[in-house]
Coordinates of C-alpha atoms in Angstrom, one line a residue:
M1 CA 0.0 0.0 0.0
I2 CA 1.3 3.4 -0.9
K3 CA 2.2 5.5 2.1
P4 CA 3.0 9.3 2.4
Q5 CA 6.6 10.3 2.2
K6 CA 8.3 13.2 4.2
N7 CA 8.1 16.4 2.2
P8 CA 11.1 18.6 2.8
W9 CA 9.2 21.5 1.1
S10 CA 6.2 21.2 3.3
W11 CA 4.9 24.7 4.2
H12 CA 4.8 23.8 7.9
E13 CA 8.6 24.2 7.9
L14 CA 8.0 28.0 7.5
S15 CA 4.8 28.6 9.4
N16 CA 1.8 27.2 11.2
I17 CA -0.6 25.9 8.5
V18 CA -4.3 25.2 8.6
W19 CA -5.8 23.4 5.7
I20 CA -9.5 24.2 5.3
E21 CA -12.1 22.4 3.2
Q22 CA -14.9 24.8 2.4
P23 CA -17.6 25.7 1.5
V24 CA -20.0 23.3 3.2
T25 CA -20.4 20.0 1.3
V26 CA -16.8 19.7 0.1
G27 CA -14.3 17.3 1.4
Y28 CA -15.1 16.0 4.9
S29 CA -17.5 18.8 5.8
K30 CA -21.0 18.0 6.8
G31 CA -24.2 19.9 6.3
N32 CA -26.3 21.3 3.5
A33 CA -25.3 24.1 1.2
T34 CA -27.0 27.3 2.0
A35 CA -24.6 29.9 0.4
K36 CA -25.8 31.5 -2.8
N37 CA -22.8 33.7 -3.4
E38 CA -19.3 34.5 -2.3
D39 CA -20.4 36.9 0.3
D40 CA -22.4 34.1 2.0
V41 CA -19.3 31.8 1.8
A42 CA -17.1 34.5 3.3
S43 CA -19.6 35.2 6.1
Q44 CA -19.7 31.5 7.0
F45 CA -16.0 31.2 6.8
L46 CA -15.4 34.2 9.1
G47 CA -17.8 32.6 11.7
F48 CA -15.8 29.4 11.6
W49 CA -12.5 31.2 11.8
K50 CA -13.5 33.3 14.7
N51 CA -14.5 30.2 16.6
F52 CA -11.2 28.6 15.6
I53 CA -9.1 31.5 16.9
E54 CA -11.0 31.7 20.2
T55 CA -10.8 27.9 20.7
F56 CA -7.0 27.8 20.4
G57 CA -6.2 31.2 21.9
M58 CA -4.8 32.7 18.8
Q59 CA -6.2 36.2 19.1
G60 CA -4.1 38.8 17.2
W61 CA -2.1 36.2 15.2
K62 CA -1.2 37.3 11.7
V63 CA -3.2 35.4 9.1
Y64 CA -2.2 34.7 5.5
V65 CA -4.7 33.3 3.1
V66 CA -3.6 30.9 0.2
A67 CA -6.0 29.6 -2.4
E68 CA -5.9 27.8 -5.7
S69 CA -8.1 27.6 -8.9
Y70 CA -11.7 28.5 -7.9
G71 CA -10.0 29.8 -4.8
G72 CA -9.4 32.8 -7.0
Y73 CA -12.9 33.7 -6.0
Y74 CA -12.9 32.3 -2.5
G75 CA -9.5 33.9 -1.4
P76 CA -10.2 37.5 -2.3
Y77 CA -13.8 37.5 -1.0
I78 CA -12.8 35.9 2.3
S79 CA -9.8 38.2 2.7
S80 CA -11.8 41.3 1.8
H81 CA -14.4 40.3 4.4
M82 CA -11.7 39.9 6.9
I83 CA -10.4 43.5 6.2
N84 CA -13.9 45.0 6.3
A85 CA -14.7 43.3 9.6
N86 CA -12.1 45.7 11.2
D87 CA -11.3 43.1 13.9
T88 CA -7.6 42.3 14.0
Q89 CA -8.0 40.1 17.1
H90 CA -9.7 37.5 14.9
Y91 CA -8.9 38.5 11.3
N92 CA -5.4 40.0 11.3
L93 CA -4.8 39.6 7.6
G94 CA -1.2 39.8 6.5
G95 CA -1.5 38.9 2.8
L96 CA -3.0 36.7 0.1
M97 CA -1.6 34.3 -2.4
I98 CA -3.5 32.6 -5.2
Y99 CA -2.2 29.8 -7.4
D100 CA -3.7 29.7 -11.0
G101 CA -6.9 31.3 -10.0
I102 CA -10.1 32.3 -11.8
M103 CA -10.3 35.9 -10.8
F104 CA -11.4 37.7 -13.9
D105 CA -14.0 37.3 -16.7
G106 CA -14.4 33.7 -17.6
Q107 CA -14.4 34.4 -21.3
V108 CA -11.2 36.3 -21.1
Q109 CA -9.5 33.6 -19.1
S110 CA -10.5 30.9 -21.6
N111 CA -11.6 31.4 -25.1
V112 CA -10.0 34.8 -25.7
I113 CA -6.5 33.6 -24.9
V114 CA -6.5 29.9 -26.0
E115 CA -5.1 30.6 -29.5
A116 CA -2.1 32.4 -28.1
F117 CA -1.6 29.6 -25.6
V118 CA -1.5 27.0 -28.4
E119 CA 1.0 29.2 -30.4
Q120 CA 3.2 29.7 -27.4
N121 CA 3.3 25.9 -26.6
Y122 CA 3.2 24.4 -30.1
N123 CA 6.0 22.0 -29.2
L124 CA 3.6 20.4 -26.7
M125 CA 0.3 21.0 -28.6
P126 CA 1.3 20.2 -32.2
F127 CA -1.9 20.8 -34.1
D128 CA -1.9 20.2 -37.8
D129 CA -2.5 22.9 -40.4
R130 CA -6.3 22.1 -40.6
H131 CA -6.8 22.5 -36.8
M132 CA -4.6 25.6 -36.6
A133 CA -6.6 27.2 -39.4
H134 CA -9.8 26.6 -37.5
I135 CA -8.4 28.0 -34.3
H136 CA -7.1 31.1 -36.1
N137 CA -10.4 31.7 -38.0
V138 CA -12.5 31.5 -34.8
S139 CA -10.2 33.7 -32.9
Q140 CA -10.2 36.3 -35.7
K141 CA -14.0 36.1 -36.3
C142 CA -14.9 36.4 -32.6
G143 CA -12.5 39.3 -32.0
F144 CA -10.3 37.4 -29.6
K145 CA -7.1 38.1 -31.4
D146 CA -7.7 41.8 -31.7
Y147 CA -8.7 42.1 -28.1
H148 CA -5.6 40.2 -27.0
K149 CA -3.3 42.5 -29.0
K150 CA -5.0 45.7 -28.0
Y151 CA -5.2 45.2 -24.2
L152 CA -2.1 43.1 -23.4
V153 CA 0.2 46.1 -23.4
Y154 CA 2.3 48.0 -20.8
P155 CA 1.2 50.4 -19.5
P156 CA -2.5 49.7 -20.2
V157 CA -4.2 51.6 -23.0
G158 CA -7.2 52.1 -20.8
P159 CA -10.1 50.1 -19.4
A160 CA -11.3 47.3 -21.6
P161 CA -15.0 47.2 -22.6
R162 CA -17.5 46.0 -20.0
Y163 CA -18.2 42.9 -22.0
P164 CA -15.5 40.6 -23.5
P165 CA -15.4 39.8 -27.3
G166 CA -17.6 37.1 -28.7
V167 CA -20.6 37.6 -26.5
K168 CA -24.1 39.0 -26.6
P169 CA -24.9 41.2 -23.5
F170 CA -28.2 41.4 -21.7
P171 CA -29.7 44.4 -19.8
N172 CA -29.2 42.7 -16.4
G173 CA -25.4 42.7 -16.9
T174 CA -25.0 39.0 -17.9
Y175 CA -24.2 37.7 -21.4
E176 CA -24.2 34.7 -23.6
N177 CA -21.7 33.6 -26.1
I178 CA -22.3 34.3 -29.8
D179 CA -22.6 31.1 -31.9
G180 CA -19.1 29.7 -32.4
C181 CA -17.4 32.0 -29.9
G182 CA -18.0 30.0 -26.7
D183 CA -16.4 26.7 -27.5
L184 CA -12.9 27.4 -28.9
F185 CA -11.3 26.4 -25.6
D186 CA -13.3 23.1 -25.5
Y187 CA -12.3 22.5 -29.1
V188 CA -8.6 22.8 -28.3
Y189 CA -8.9 20.5 -25.3
T190 CA -11.0 17.9 -27.2
E191 CA -8.7 17.8 -30.2
M192 CA -5.6 17.5 -28.1
K193 CA -7.0 14.4 -26.5
T194 CA -6.8 12.8 -29.9
T195 CA -3.2 13.8 -30.4
N196 CA -2.3 12.9 -26.8
P197 CA -4.9 10.6 -25.1
C198 CA -3.4 11.3 -21.7
F199 CA -3.4 15.1 -22.3
N200 CA -3.6 16.9 -19.0
I201 CA -5.4 20.2 -19.0
Y202 CA -3.7 21.0 -15.7
N203 CA -0.2 20.4 -17.1
I204 CA 0.3 20.1 -20.8
A205 CA 3.6 18.4 -20.5
D206 CA 2.0 15.2 -19.2
H207 CA 1.7 12.3 -21.5
C208 CA 0.9 8.5 -21.5
P209 CA 1.0 6.5 -19.4
N210 CA -0.8 8.5 -16.7
G211 CA 1.0 8.8 -13.4
Y212 CA -0.5 7.8 -10.1
D213 CA -2.9 10.4 -8.7
P214 CA -3.7 9.8 -5.1
L215 CA -6.7 12.2 -5.3
G216 CA -8.2 11.1 -8.6
E217 CA -8.2 7.3 -8.1
K218 CA -11.4 5.3 -7.8
K219 CA -10.6 5.1 -4.1
P220 CA -8.9 8.5 -3.3
Y221 CA -6.3 8.5 -0.6
F222 CA -8.4 10.7 1.7
D223 CA -11.4 8.4 1.4
R224 CA -9.5 5.4 2.9
D225 CA -10.7 4.5 6.3
D226 CA -7.2 4.2 7.8
V227 CA -6.4 7.7 6.6
K228 CA -9.6 9.1 8.1
K229 CA -8.8 7.4 11.4
A230 CA -5.3 8.8 11.4
I231 CA -6.5 12.4 10.9
N232 CA -9.7 12.1 13.0
A233 CA -11.9 12.6 10.0
P234 CA -15.5 11.4 10.0
L235 CA -15.7 7.8 8.7
D236 CA -19.2 8.2 7.4
V237 CA -18.3 10.9 4.9
K238 CA -17.2 10.0 1.4
W239 CA -14.3 12.2 0.4
S240 CA -13.9 13.1 -3.3
Q241 CA -11.8 15.6 -5.1
C242 CA -14.7 17.5 -6.7
V243 CA -18.4 17.9 -5.7
D244 CA -21.4 19.6 -7.2
G245 CA -23.9 21.7 -5.5
V246 CA -21.8 23.9 -3.2
F247 CA -24.1 26.8 -3.9
N248 CA -27.8 26.6 -3.1
T249 CA -28.9 28.1 -6.5
T250 CA -30.0 26.9 -9.9
D251 CA -27.0 28.4 -11.8
G252 CA -24.2 28.1 -9.2
D253 CA -22.2 31.0 -7.8
E254 CA -24.1 34.3 -8.2
S255 CA -21.0 36.5 -7.5
A256 CA -19.1 38.7 -9.9
P257 CA -15.4 38.1 -10.3
P258 CA -13.4 39.7 -7.5
D259 CA -11.3 42.0 -9.7
K260 CA -13.4 45.1 -9.4
Y261 CA -13.5 45.4 -5.6
E262 CA -12.4 42.5 -3.4
L263 CA -9.0 41.7 -4.9
P264 CA -7.9 45.4 -5.2
N265 CA -9.2 45.9 -1.7
V266 CA -6.9 43.2 -0.3
I267 CA -3.9 44.6 -2.3
D268 CA -4.5 48.2 -1.1
H269 CA -4.8 47.2 2.5
T270 CA -2.1 44.5 2.8
H271 CA 0.3 45.6 0.0
N272 CA 1.1 41.9 0.0
V273 CA -0.8 39.9 -2.7
I274 CA 0.9 37.3 -4.9
L275 CA -0.6 35.8 -8.0
A276 CA 1.4 32.7 -8.9
Q277 CA 0.9 31.0 -12.3
G278 CA 2.3 27.9 -13.9
N279 CA 3.4 28.3 -17.5
L280 CA 2.1 24.8 -18.4
D281 CA -1.4 25.4 -17.1
L282 CA -4.1 25.3 -19.8
I283 CA -7.2 25.3 -17.6
L284 CA -6.4 28.9 -16.5
P285 CA -3.5 30.2 -18.6
L286 CA -1.1 33.0 -17.8
N287 CA -2.3 35.3 -20.6
G288 CA -5.8 35.4 -19.1
V289 CA -4.4 36.6 -15.8
L290 CA -2.2 39.1 -17.5
L291 CA -5.2 40.6 -19.4
G292 CA -7.2 40.7 -16.1
I293 CA -4.4 42.5 -14.3
Q294 CA -4.1 45.1 -17.1
N295 CA -7.8 45.8 -16.7
M296 CA -7.8 46.0 -12.8
T297 CA -7.3 49.2 -10.8
W298 CA -5.4 49.2 -7.5
G299 CA -3.1 51.6 -5.8
G300 CA -4.7 54.4 -7.8
K301 CA -3.6 53.1 -11.2
L302 CA -4.8 50.7 -13.9
G303 CA -2.7 47.5 -14.4
F304 CA 1.1 47.0 -14.4
Q305 CA 2.9 50.0 -15.8
T306 CA 5.9 48.0 -17.1
R307 CA 6.2 44.6 -18.7
P308 CA 7.1 41.8 -16.3
Q309 CA 10.6 40.5 -17.1
D310 CA 12.5 40.2 -13.8
P311 CA 14.0 36.7 -13.0
F312 CA 12.2 34.5 -10.4
Y313 CA 15.0 33.0 -8.4
V314 CA 14.7 29.8 -6.4
P315 CA 17.7 29.4 -4.1
L316 CA 20.2 26.6 -4.4
Y317 CA 19.9 24.1 -1.6
R318 CA 22.7 21.6 -2.4
Q319 CA 26.3 22.3 -1.6
R320 CA 28.1 20.4 -4.4
P321 CA 29.7 17.9 -4.6
S322 CA 27.8 16.6 -1.6
S323 CA 25.6 13.5 -2.3
D324 CA 23.6 14.0 1.0
Y325 CA 21.7 17.2 1.0
Y326 CA 18.4 18.8 2.1
G327 CA 15.6 18.0 -0.2
K328 CA 17.2 14.8 -1.5
A329 CA 13.9 12.9 -0.8
L330 CA 12.1 15.2 -3.2
P331 CA 14.5 17.0 -5.6
A332 CA 13.1 20.2 -7.0
G333 CA 14.3 22.8 -9.5
A334 CA 16.4 25.7 -8.4
G335 CA 18.0 28.8 -10.0
V336 CA 16.1 31.1 -12.3
L337 CA 12.8 29.3 -12.8
G338 CA 10.5 31.9 -14.1
T339 CA 9.6 35.5 -14.3
A340 CA 8.5 37.8 -11.4
H341 CA 7.2 41.4 -11.2
H342 CA 6.0 43.7 -8.4
E343 CA 4.0 46.9 -8.5
R344 CA 2.0 48.7 -5.8
G345 CA 1.6 45.7 -3.5
L346 CA 0.9 43.1 -6.2
T347 CA 3.4 40.5 -7.1
L348 CA 3.0 38.3 -10.2
V349 CA 5.2 35.2 -10.5
A350 CA 5.1 32.8 -13.5
S351 CA 6.9 29.6 -12.6
Q352 CA 8.7 27.5 -15.3
L353 CA 7.7 23.8 -15.5
A354 CA 4.7 24.4 -13.3
G355 CA 1.1 23.3 -14.1
H356 CA -2.1 24.3 -12.4
E357 CA -1.1 22.9 -9.0
G358 CA 2.1 25.0 -8.4
P359 CA 3.3 23.5 -5.1
E360 CA 2.9 20.0 -6.5
Y361 CA 5.0 20.6 -9.7
V362 CA 7.6 23.0 -8.4
P363 CA 7.7 22.6 -4.6
A364 CA 11.0 24.5 -4.0
A365 CA 9.6 27.4 -6.0
A366 CA 6.4 27.4 -4.0
F367 CA 8.5 27.3 -0.8
R368 CA 10.1 30.5 -2.0
H369 CA 6.7 32.0 -2.8
L370 CA 5.6 31.4 0.8
E371 CA 8.8 33.0 2.1
K372 CA 7.9 36.1 0.1
L373 CA 4.3 36.1 1.4
L374 CA 5.5 35.8 5.0
G375 CA 7.9 38.6 4.6
R376 CA 11.0 36.5 5.0
V377 CA 12.5 37.8 1.7
H378 CA 12.1 41.1 0.1
S379 CA 11.8 40.1 -3.5
L380 CA 11.3 37.0 -5.6
S381 CA 14.3 38.1 -7.7
D382 CA 16.7 38.2 -4.6
T383 CA 19.4 35.6 -4.5
D384 CA 19.3 35.3 -0.7
P385 CA 19.4 31.7 0.5
F386 CA 16.3 29.9 1.8
T387 CA 15.6 31.1 5.3
L388 CA 15.7 27.7 7.0
P389 CA 18.7 27.5 9.4
Q390 CA 20.2 24.5 7.6
L391 CA 20.1 26.2 4.2
R392 CA 21.3 29.8 5.1
N393 CA 24.9 29.1 4.3
I394 CA 24.5 27.6 0.8
T395 CA 26.3 29.6 -1.8
Q396 CA 24.0 31.1 -4.4
L397 CA 24.3 32.3 -8.0
E398 CA 25.8 35.8 -8.5
K399 CA 23.9 38.7 -10.0
P400 CA 23.1 39.8 -12.6
L401 CA 20.8 36.9 -13.4
G402 CA 19.4 38.3 -16.6
K403 CA 15.7 38.3 -17.5
G404 CA 13.1 35.9 -16.4
T405 CA 12.7 32.6 -18.2
V406 CA 8.9 32.7 -18.8
P407 CA 8.4 35.1 -21.6
I408 CA 5.6 37.6 -20.9
P409 CA 3.5 38.4 -24.0
C410 CA 3.3 42.0 -24.9
F411 CA 1.9 43.6 -28.1
G412 CA 3.1 47.0 -29.3
K413 CA 3.1 49.6 -26.6
G414 CA 5.7 49.1 -23.8
C415 CA 7.3 46.0 -25.4

């Protein structure tokens, strides 16, 4: 039977960590879904967190929120509610980090940018001429290509239109996709499954045979009775990686993306928000986040004023030629492993070789992300060693390091 292995890059090496499964109905949680939107979710979370703080006598402790994927909604809403509660005894928020999150318009983070993603990763997504022609034609017809080129510039040319390209808006503020403009992303994914039957939308470098996935198996690791007993989880709850019905509505989450208020609110109050992206993630690609950032106002300005290009440095942790070193049980990449950028309290870091689940694919890089969030290092481009005592004396690369290794797309202005 497969057993857990010690992880030298576990975040508990840097801080006290609380893993929380929420909203109600996910993971081991019990109860019925009552939340209709993110404000409901945040309100319920704050109630739980206040009880947690009081139960363990942690009043006044600094809190850092980290979320992933749909946590791009959860994290900013919960963090913004913490700020607005004006109660630092229970909600002393120090910062927020989001891995590969859905934070902006869904059309922009999918159909609008998928053509560019295919072009940037053609070596891993080698469509033939017929398929590429279809992708180009749809992108051109629906206005995706023009939108991409107009608004992915530094500094921004101005706010983007209220509605993304390829949609028909309604008076109530919602929209529906124009025929042929709502399924380009799905087309790319479906056709890639023919080219690569084991194609992984979360990491496009994966290929057959599929690797072992402890969460996605027929009997997930966390649904094993011995695991439940070991962590005092309820035996009568069936654990699964994904569940439906977390919102008590017909159409799911009723909330708007957090880029207009919640996320800027957290940036402006904490000056410590990190958006971490994997360059191999197709489900929520980097370009969609870049377009979202360039259409978001915080710190009194719209978007990044200069193109991200600084190196993201992951400290060396092995003193060569030693064969026994920290991290030997789980070797992870080091050196310049991506591109980082910081403006007005917001840090963007694009990690090379990372898929959707950043800490899984690049654990040492994620360890450095957390050091930055906690204030242990000033910049993700610094060449200071890791802050663990046993790693502080490891010799590092000398500056200058050059530019970052994940190219940041830029069209025309500011490039």
